[in-house]
C-alpha atoms as an extended CHARMM CRD file, in Angstrom:
* protein
*
       183  EXT
         1         1  MET       CA             79.4260000000        9.6340000000      -89.2330000000  PROA      1               0.0000000000
         2         2  LYS       CA             80.7010000000        9.2880000000      -92.9300000000  PROA      2               0.0000000000
         3         3  ARG       CA             81.5060000000       12.7100000000      -93.2670000000  PROA      3               0.0000000000
         4         4  PHE       CA             83.7150000000       12.7690000000      -90.0330000000  PROA      4               0.0000000000
         5         5  TRP       CA             85.7180000000        9.8950000000      -91.8170000000  PROA      5               0.0000000000
         6         6  GLY       CA             86.0310000000       11.5650000000      -95.1360000000  PROA      6               0.0000000000
         7         7  LEU       CA             87.2060000000       15.0780000000      -92.8740000000  PROA      7               0.0000000000
         8         8  ALA       CA             89.6410000000       12.8680000000      -91.0480000000  PROA      8               0.0000000000
         9         9  ALA       CA             90.6570000000       11.1510000000      -94.6800000000  PROA      9               0.0000000000
        10        10  ILE       CA             91.4940000000       14.6350000000      -96.0480000000  PROA      10              0.0000000000
        11        11  ILE       CA             93.2390000000       15.6620000000      -93.0070000000  PROA      11              0.0000000000
        12        12  SER       CA             95.4230000000       12.7840000000      -93.0370000000  PROA      12              0.0000000000
        13        13  LEU       CA             96.1230000000       13.0950000000      -96.6330000000  PROA      13              0.0000000000
        14        14  ILE       CA             97.3160000000       16.7140000000      -96.3180000000  PROA      14              0.0000000000
        15        15  PHE       CA             99.6690000000       15.5700000000      -93.6140000000  PROA      15              0.0000000000
        16        16  ILE       CA            100.7370000000       13.0470000000      -95.9350000000  PROA      16              0.0000000000
        17        17  LEU       CA            101.6660000000       15.2150000000      -99.0000000000  PROA      17              0.0000000000
        18        18  ALA       CA            102.9670000000       18.0990000000      -96.8600000000  PROA      18              0.0000000000
        19        19  GLY       CA            105.8370000000       15.2950000000      -95.5750000000  PROA      19              0.0000000000
        20        20  CYS       CA            106.4640000000       14.4900000000      -99.2410000000  PROA      20              0.0000000000
        21        21  GLY       CA            109.6030000000       15.8480000000     -101.0110000000  PROA      21              0.0000000000
        22        22  GLY       CA            111.9610000000       16.6420000000      -98.1770000000  PROA      22              0.0000000000
        23        23  LYS       CA            112.9710000000       20.3420000000      -97.3790000000  PROA      23              0.0000000000
        24        24  ASP       CA            114.9970000000       22.5040000000      -99.4710000000  PROA      24              0.0000000000
        25        25  GLY       CA            117.5980000000       24.7050000000      -97.4860000000  PROA      25              0.0000000000
        26        26  PHE       CA            118.0730000000       25.5980000000      -93.7900000000  PROA      26              0.0000000000
        27        27  THR       CA            115.7390000000       27.5090000000      -91.7510000000  PROA      27              0.0000000000
        28        28  VAL       CA            116.0380000000       29.5030000000      -88.7260000000  PROA      28              0.0000000000
        29        29  PHE       CA            113.0510000000       30.3750000000      -86.6850000000  PROA      29              0.0000000000
        30        30  ILE       CA            113.2490000000       33.4590000000      -84.4050000000  PROA      30              0.0000000000
        31        31  ILE       CA            110.6400000000       34.5580000000      -81.8640000000  PROA      31              0.0000000000
        32        32  ASP       CA            110.9030000000       37.0270000000      -79.2710000000  PROA      32              0.0000000000
        33        33  ASN       CA            108.5400000000       37.8150000000      -76.3310000000  PROA      33              0.0000000000
        34        34  GLN       CA            110.0130000000       41.1150000000      -76.1790000000  PROA      34              0.0000000000
        35        35  GLY       CA            110.3540000000       42.9380000000      -79.2210000000  PROA      35              0.0000000000
        36        36  ASN       CA            109.8600000000       42.1530000000      -82.9780000000  PROA      36              0.0000000000
        37        37  PRO       CA            112.6190000000       40.3820000000      -84.4260000000  PROA      37              0.0000000000
        38        38  SER       CA            111.0540000000       40.6800000000      -88.2230000000  PROA      38              0.0000000000
        39        39  GLY       CA            113.4820000000       43.9130000000      -88.9410000000  PROA      39              0.0000000000
        40        40  ILE       CA            116.5090000000       41.9840000000      -89.0060000000  PROA      40              0.0000000000
        41        41  SER       CA            115.5650000000       38.6540000000      -91.0790000000  PROA      41              0.0000000000
        42        42  GLU       CA            117.0690000000       39.8260000000      -94.2340000000  PROA      42              0.0000000000
        43        43  GLN       CA            119.8920000000       41.1530000000      -93.0050000000  PROA      43              0.0000000000
        44        44  LEU       CA            120.8430000000       38.6460000000      -91.1780000000  PROA      44              0.0000000000
        45        45  GLN       CA            119.9870000000       35.8520000000      -93.9660000000  PROA      45              0.0000000000
        46        46  THR       CA            122.3380000000       37.9490000000      -96.2110000000  PROA      46              0.0000000000
        47        47  LYS       CA            125.3080000000       37.8350000000      -93.6280000000  PROA      47              0.0000000000
        48        48  LEU       CA            125.2360000000       34.4280000000      -92.9150000000  PROA      48              0.0000000000
        49        49  GLN       CA            124.6750000000       33.0640000000      -96.3850000000  PROA      49              0.0000000000
        50        50  GLN       CA            127.5920000000       35.1300000000      -97.1160000000  PROA      50              0.0000000000
        51        51  LYS       CA            129.5640000000       33.3240000000      -94.3270000000  PROA      51              0.0000000000
        52        52  LEU       CA            128.6920000000       29.7930000000      -95.1790000000  PROA      52              0.0000000000
        53        53  GLY       CA            128.9300000000       30.2140000000      -98.7830000000  PROA      53              0.0000000000
        54        54  GLU       CA            126.2570000000       28.8560000000     -101.3730000000  PROA      54              0.0000000000
        55        55  GLU       CA            125.1240000000       25.6540000000      -99.2510000000  PROA      55              0.0000000000
        56        56  PRO       CA            123.4790000000       25.4240000000      -97.2800000000  PROA      56              0.0000000000
        57        57  LYS       CA            120.5670000000       27.9300000000      -98.7080000000  PROA      57              0.0000000000
        58        58  VAL       CA            119.6940000000       29.7590000000      -95.3720000000  PROA      58              0.0000000000
        59        59  GLU       CA            116.3430000000       30.9890000000      -94.7140000000  PROA      59              0.0000000000
        60        60  ILE       CA            115.7790000000       32.9720000000      -91.6390000000  PROA      60              0.0000000000
        61        61  ILE       CA            111.8660000000       33.2280000000      -90.6230000000  PROA      61              0.0000000000
        62        62  THR       CA            110.5200000000       35.3520000000      -87.9730000000  PROA      62              0.0000000000
        63        63  SER       CA            107.2600000000       35.7720000000      -85.9610000000  PROA      63              0.0000000000
        64        64  ALA       CA            106.0510000000       39.3480000000      -85.5420000000  PROA      64              0.0000000000
        65        65  MET       CA            104.1890000000       38.4500000000      -82.4670000000  PROA      65              0.0000000000
        66        66  TYR       CA            105.2860000000       35.9230000000      -79.4910000000  PROA      66              0.0000000000
        67        67  ASP       CA            102.6770000000       33.3320000000      -78.9110000000  PROA      67              0.0000000000
        68        68  VAL       CA            103.6940000000       30.0300000000      -77.1990000000  PROA      68              0.0000000000
        69        69  GLN       CA            101.0290000000       28.1000000000      -79.2870000000  PROA      69              0.0000000000
        70        70  LYS       CA            102.9490000000       29.1940000000      -82.3470000000  PROA      70              0.0000000000
        71        71  ILE       CA            106.3150000000       27.9220000000      -80.7300000000  PROA      71              0.0000000000
        72        72  LEU       CA            104.4240000000       24.5070000000      -79.6800000000  PROA      72              0.0000000000
        73        73  VAL       CA            103.5080000000       24.2470000000      -83.9410000000  PROA      73              0.0000000000
        74        74  GLU       CA            106.8240000000       25.1770000000      -84.9960000000  PROA      74              0.0000000000
        75        75  TYR       CA            108.4020000000       22.2780000000      -82.8720000000  PROA      75              0.0000000000
        76        76  ALA       CA            105.5110000000       19.6930000000      -84.1920000000  PROA      76              0.0000000000
        77        77  ALA       CA            105.8740000000       20.5600000000      -87.5630000000  PROA      77              0.0000000000
        78        78  GLY       CA            109.6980000000       19.7500000000      -87.1960000000  PROA      78              0.0000000000
        79        79  SER       CA            110.9040000000       22.1460000000      -90.0320000000  PROA      79              0.0000000000
        80        80  HSD       CA            113.3960000000       24.3040000000      -88.4720000000  PROA      80              0.0000000000
        81        81  ASP       CA            117.2400000000       23.6190000000      -88.1230000000  PROA      81              0.0000000000
        82        82  ILE       CA            117.6780000000       26.1090000000      -85.3180000000  PROA      82              0.0000000000
        83        83  PHE       CA            115.2030000000       27.9170000000      -83.0090000000  PROA      83              0.0000000000
        84        84  ILE       CA            115.7490000000       31.1700000000      -81.2020000000  PROA      84              0.0000000000
        85        85  LEU       CA            113.5280000000       31.9290000000      -78.4110000000  PROA      85              0.0000000000
        86        86  PRO       CA            113.1970000000       33.1790000000      -74.9880000000  PROA      86              0.0000000000
        87        87  GLU       CA            114.6510000000       31.6030000000      -72.1770000000  PROA      87              0.0000000000
        88        88  ASN       CA            112.0500000000       29.7340000000      -70.4470000000  PROA      88              0.0000000000
        89        89  ASP       CA            110.4980000000       28.4560000000      -73.8540000000  PROA      89              0.0000000000
        90        90  MET       CA            114.5410000000       26.9200000000      -74.7360000000  PROA      90              0.0000000000
        91        91  LYS       CA            114.2300000000       25.1950000000      -70.9990000000  PROA      91              0.0000000000
        92        92  GLN       CA            111.0760000000       24.1130000000      -71.2390000000  PROA      92              0.0000000000
        93        93  TYR       CA            111.4310000000       22.1850000000      -74.6800000000  PROA      93              0.0000000000
        94        94  GLY       CA            114.8600000000       21.0800000000      -73.4370000000  PROA      94              0.0000000000
        95        95  GLN       CA            113.3350000000       19.8620000000      -70.3720000000  PROA      95              0.0000000000
        96        96  ASN       CA            111.2610000000       17.6520000000      -72.5680000000  PROA      96              0.0000000000
        97        97  GLY       CA            113.7910000000       16.2230000000      -74.7460000000  PROA      97              0.0000000000
        98        98  SER       CA            113.3640000000       18.5490000000      -77.8080000000  PROA      98              0.0000000000
        99        99  ASN       CA            116.6720000000       19.9320000000      -77.8650000000  PROA      99              0.0000000000
       100       100  VAL       CA            120.0000000000       18.7950000000      -78.9220000000  PROA      100             0.0000000000
       101       101  PRO       CA            122.8510000000       18.6080000000      -76.4330000000  PROA      101             0.0000000000
       102       102  LEU       CA            125.7190000000       21.0160000000      -77.7310000000  PROA      102             0.0000000000
       103       103  ASP       CA            128.4690000000       20.2530000000      -75.1830000000  PROA      103             0.0000000000
       104       104  ASP       CA            130.6640000000       18.4950000000      -78.2290000000  PROA      104             0.0000000000
       105       105  THR       CA            130.6670000000       21.5490000000      -80.0140000000  PROA      105             0.0000000000
       106       106  PHE       CA            130.5820000000       24.4910000000      -77.4280000000  PROA      106             0.0000000000
       107       107  ASP       CA            132.4780000000       25.2460000000      -74.0600000000  PROA      107             0.0000000000
       108       108  PRO       CA            129.6100000000       24.9360000000      -71.4930000000  PROA      108             0.0000000000
       109       109  LYS       CA            131.7520000000       26.9570000000      -69.3430000000  PROA      109             0.0000000000
       110       110  LYS       CA            131.5110000000       29.9940000000      -71.7650000000  PROA      110             0.0000000000
       111       111  TYR       CA            127.6700000000       29.4610000000      -72.3720000000  PROA      111             0.0000000000
       112       112  GLU       CA            127.0410000000       28.7270000000      -68.7450000000  PROA      112             0.0000000000
       113       113  ARG       CA            123.4240000000       30.3810000000      -68.8580000000  PROA      113             0.0000000000
       114       114  GLY       CA            122.5000000000       27.4450000000      -71.6180000000  PROA      114             0.0000000000
       115       115  VAL       CA            123.3740000000       24.8420000000      -69.4800000000  PROA      115             0.0000000000
       116       116  PHE       CA            120.6260000000       22.9010000000      -67.5080000000  PROA      116             0.0000000000
       117       117  GLU       CA            119.4640000000       19.5010000000      -66.5810000000  PROA      117             0.0000000000
       118       118  GLY       CA            117.2920000000       18.1820000000      -69.6340000000  PROA      118             0.0000000000
       119       119  SER       CA            116.0590000000       15.3870000000      -71.2850000000  PROA      119             0.0000000000
       120       120  VAL       CA            117.9720000000       13.2870000000      -73.7330000000  PROA      120             0.0000000000
       121       121  LEU       CA            116.8550000000       10.5020000000      -75.8430000000  PROA      121             0.0000000000
       122       122  VAL       CA            118.5210000000        7.1120000000      -75.0500000000  PROA      122             0.0000000000
       123       123  GLU       CA            118.4730000000        3.3350000000      -76.1960000000  PROA      123             0.0000000000
       124       124  LYS       CA            114.8560000000        2.1910000000      -75.9140000000  PROA      124             0.0000000000
       125       125  GLY       CA            113.9950000000        1.1720000000      -72.1080000000  PROA      125             0.0000000000
       126       126  LYS       CA            117.5340000000        2.6070000000      -70.9830000000  PROA      126             0.0000000000
       127       127  GLY       CA            116.1240000000        5.7450000000      -69.4870000000  PROA      127             0.0000000000
       128       128  ASP       CA            114.5210000000        7.0460000000      -66.6390000000  PROA      128             0.0000000000
       129       129  ASP       CA            111.7640000000        4.8760000000      -64.9830000000  PROA      129             0.0000000000
       130       130  GLY       CA            112.3930000000        2.4040000000      -67.8610000000  PROA      130             0.0000000000
       131       131  SER       CA            111.5730000000        5.2500000000      -70.5930000000  PROA      131             0.0000000000
       132       132  ASP       CA            113.3890000000        5.9480000000      -73.5440000000  PROA      132             0.0000000000
       133       133  MET       CA            114.7060000000        9.6350000000      -71.9690000000  PROA      133             0.0000000000
       134       134  LYS       CA            117.3540000000       10.3410000000      -69.5540000000  PROA      134             0.0000000000
       135       135  LYS       CA            117.5430000000       13.5550000000      -67.3290000000  PROA      135             0.0000000000
       136       136  GLU       CA            121.3120000000       14.9120000000      -67.8490000000  PROA      136             0.0000000000
       137       137  THR       CA            122.7830000000       18.2830000000      -67.6940000000  PROA      137             0.0000000000
       138       138  HSD       CA            124.3470000000       19.6440000000      -70.5980000000  PROA      138             0.0000000000
       139       139  LEU       CA            124.6690000000       22.9880000000      -72.6830000000  PROA      139             0.0000000000
       140       140  TYR       CA            121.4100000000       22.7220000000      -74.6790000000  PROA      140             0.0000000000
       141       141  GLY       CA            121.3820000000       26.8800000000      -75.8730000000  PROA      141             0.0000000000
       142       142  ILE       CA            123.8920000000       29.5350000000      -76.5590000000  PROA      142             0.0000000000
       143       143  PRO       CA            122.5170000000       33.3060000000      -75.2130000000  PROA      143             0.0000000000
       144       144  LEU       CA            122.4130000000       35.5960000000      -78.4720000000  PROA      144             0.0000000000
       145       145  GLU       CA            124.0270000000       38.1370000000      -76.4460000000  PROA      145             0.0000000000
       146       146  ASP       CA            127.0800000000       35.9100000000      -76.6540000000  PROA      146             0.0000000000
       147       147  MET       CA            126.7780000000       35.3220000000      -80.6110000000  PROA      147             0.0000000000
       148       148  GLN       CA            128.6220000000       37.6040000000      -82.9070000000  PROA      148             0.0000000000
       149       149  MET       CA            126.5570000000       37.6770000000      -86.0130000000  PROA      149             0.0000000000
       150       150  PHE       CA            123.4000000000       39.1360000000      -83.6130000000  PROA      150             0.0000000000
       151       151  LYS       CA            125.8050000000       41.7830000000      -82.1100000000  PROA      151             0.0000000000
       152       152  ASP       CA            126.5100000000       42.6370000000      -85.9550000000  PROA      152             0.0000000000
       153       153  VAL       CA            122.7660000000       43.3960000000      -86.8600000000  PROA      153             0.0000000000
       154       154  ASN       CA            122.3150000000       44.8800000000      -83.4420000000  PROA      154             0.0000000000
       155       155  TYR       CA            119.7010000000       42.3530000000      -82.2970000000  PROA      155             0.0000000000
       156       156  ALA       CA            121.2430000000       40.4140000000      -79.3250000000  PROA      156             0.0000000000
       157       157  PRO       CA            118.4990000000       40.6070000000      -76.5550000000  PROA      157             0.0000000000
       158       158  SER       CA            119.6040000000       38.7230000000      -73.2850000000  PROA      158             0.0000000000
       159       159  ASN       CA            115.9180000000       36.8760000000      -73.0560000000  PROA      159             0.0000000000
       160       160  LEU       CA            116.8430000000       34.7490000000      -76.3210000000  PROA      160             0.0000000000
       161       161  PHE       CA            118.8770000000       31.5730000000      -76.7380000000  PROA      161             0.0000000000
       162       162  ALA       CA            119.5920000000       29.6310000000      -80.0230000000  PROA      162             0.0000000000
       163       163  THR       CA            118.9380000000       26.0800000000      -79.5850000000  PROA      163             0.0000000000
       164       164  ILE       CA            118.9980000000       23.1130000000      -82.0890000000  PROA      164             0.0000000000
       165       165  PRO       CA            115.7910000000       20.9420000000      -82.3270000000  PROA      165             0.0000000000
       166       166  LEU       CA            115.7870000000       17.3090000000      -82.0650000000  PROA      166             0.0000000000
       167       167  SER       CA            114.1350000000       17.4390000000      -85.3540000000  PROA      167             0.0000000000
       168       168  ALA       CA            116.3830000000       19.1360000000      -87.2580000000  PROA      168             0.0000000000
       169       169  ALA       CA            117.1550000000       17.5110000000      -90.6330000000  PROA      169             0.0000000000
       170       170  ASN       CA            120.8000000000       17.4220000000      -90.4830000000  PROA      170             0.0000000000
       171       171  ILE       CA            122.1880000000       18.3100000000      -86.6590000000  PROA      171             0.0000000000
       172       172  GLU       CA            125.8890000000       18.4150000000      -87.6220000000  PROA      172             0.0000000000
       173       173  GLU       CA            124.9400000000       21.2010000000      -90.3070000000  PROA      173             0.0000000000
       174       174  SER       CA            122.7100000000       22.8360000000      -87.6960000000  PROA      174             0.0000000000
       175       175  LYS       CA            125.9060000000       22.9560000000      -85.3470000000  PROA      175             0.0000000000
       176       176  LYS       CA            127.9000000000       24.3780000000      -88.2430000000  PROA      176             0.0000000000
       177       177  VAL       CA            125.6400000000       27.1100000000      -88.9500000000  PROA      177             0.0000000000
       178       178  LEU       CA            124.9900000000       27.8010000000      -84.8720000000  PROA      178             0.0000000000
       179       179  LYS       CA            128.8900000000       28.1720000000      -84.9530000000  PROA      179             0.0000000000
       180       180  ALA       CA            128.8770000000       30.6170000000      -87.9040000000  PROA      180             0.0000000000
       181       181  LEU       CA            126.2440000000       32.8370000000      -85.9570000000  PROA      181             0.0000000000
       182       182  THR       CA            128.3020000000       32.5180000000      -82.9520000000  PROA      182             0.0000000000
       183       183  GLU       CA            131.8130000000       33.1570000000      -84.2000000000  PROA      183             0.0000000000
């Protein structure tokens, strides 16, 4: 039993230390269930950084293999500012309240494929069934096929969507970067 508590203490310490120090820069995480996005990461990162200027410092992180567990881990870690993932995964996380509505920044009529009923965080107890979540229809994702920067690097598959996780360090900055990827 002592061994269990010792191991639990070490794991807790690792999580605490991992959270210390804050996050440097801005990250975009890409995972594709129909291809490997690794080949575009450097070119995309360079183009995006040129468009944004020196700040924020952007890093494109790709997963060479599709794995639903990998997506879960990346969402749970809360260390990415934009996710680019398959439509079904984007919708699943949006329905669970993990993605930010984008209606205030993008025209939902222009990106109809990214509009669906999802959950949004509301004032404590003001949601559906007295919870903190409420089902609402919003624009939660932008199709890559409609994003100019992905067209420019010849990687705009119709199955992928860009979305902003609720855990993004700065949601307004995330929207600014998503807009830069789109225009």
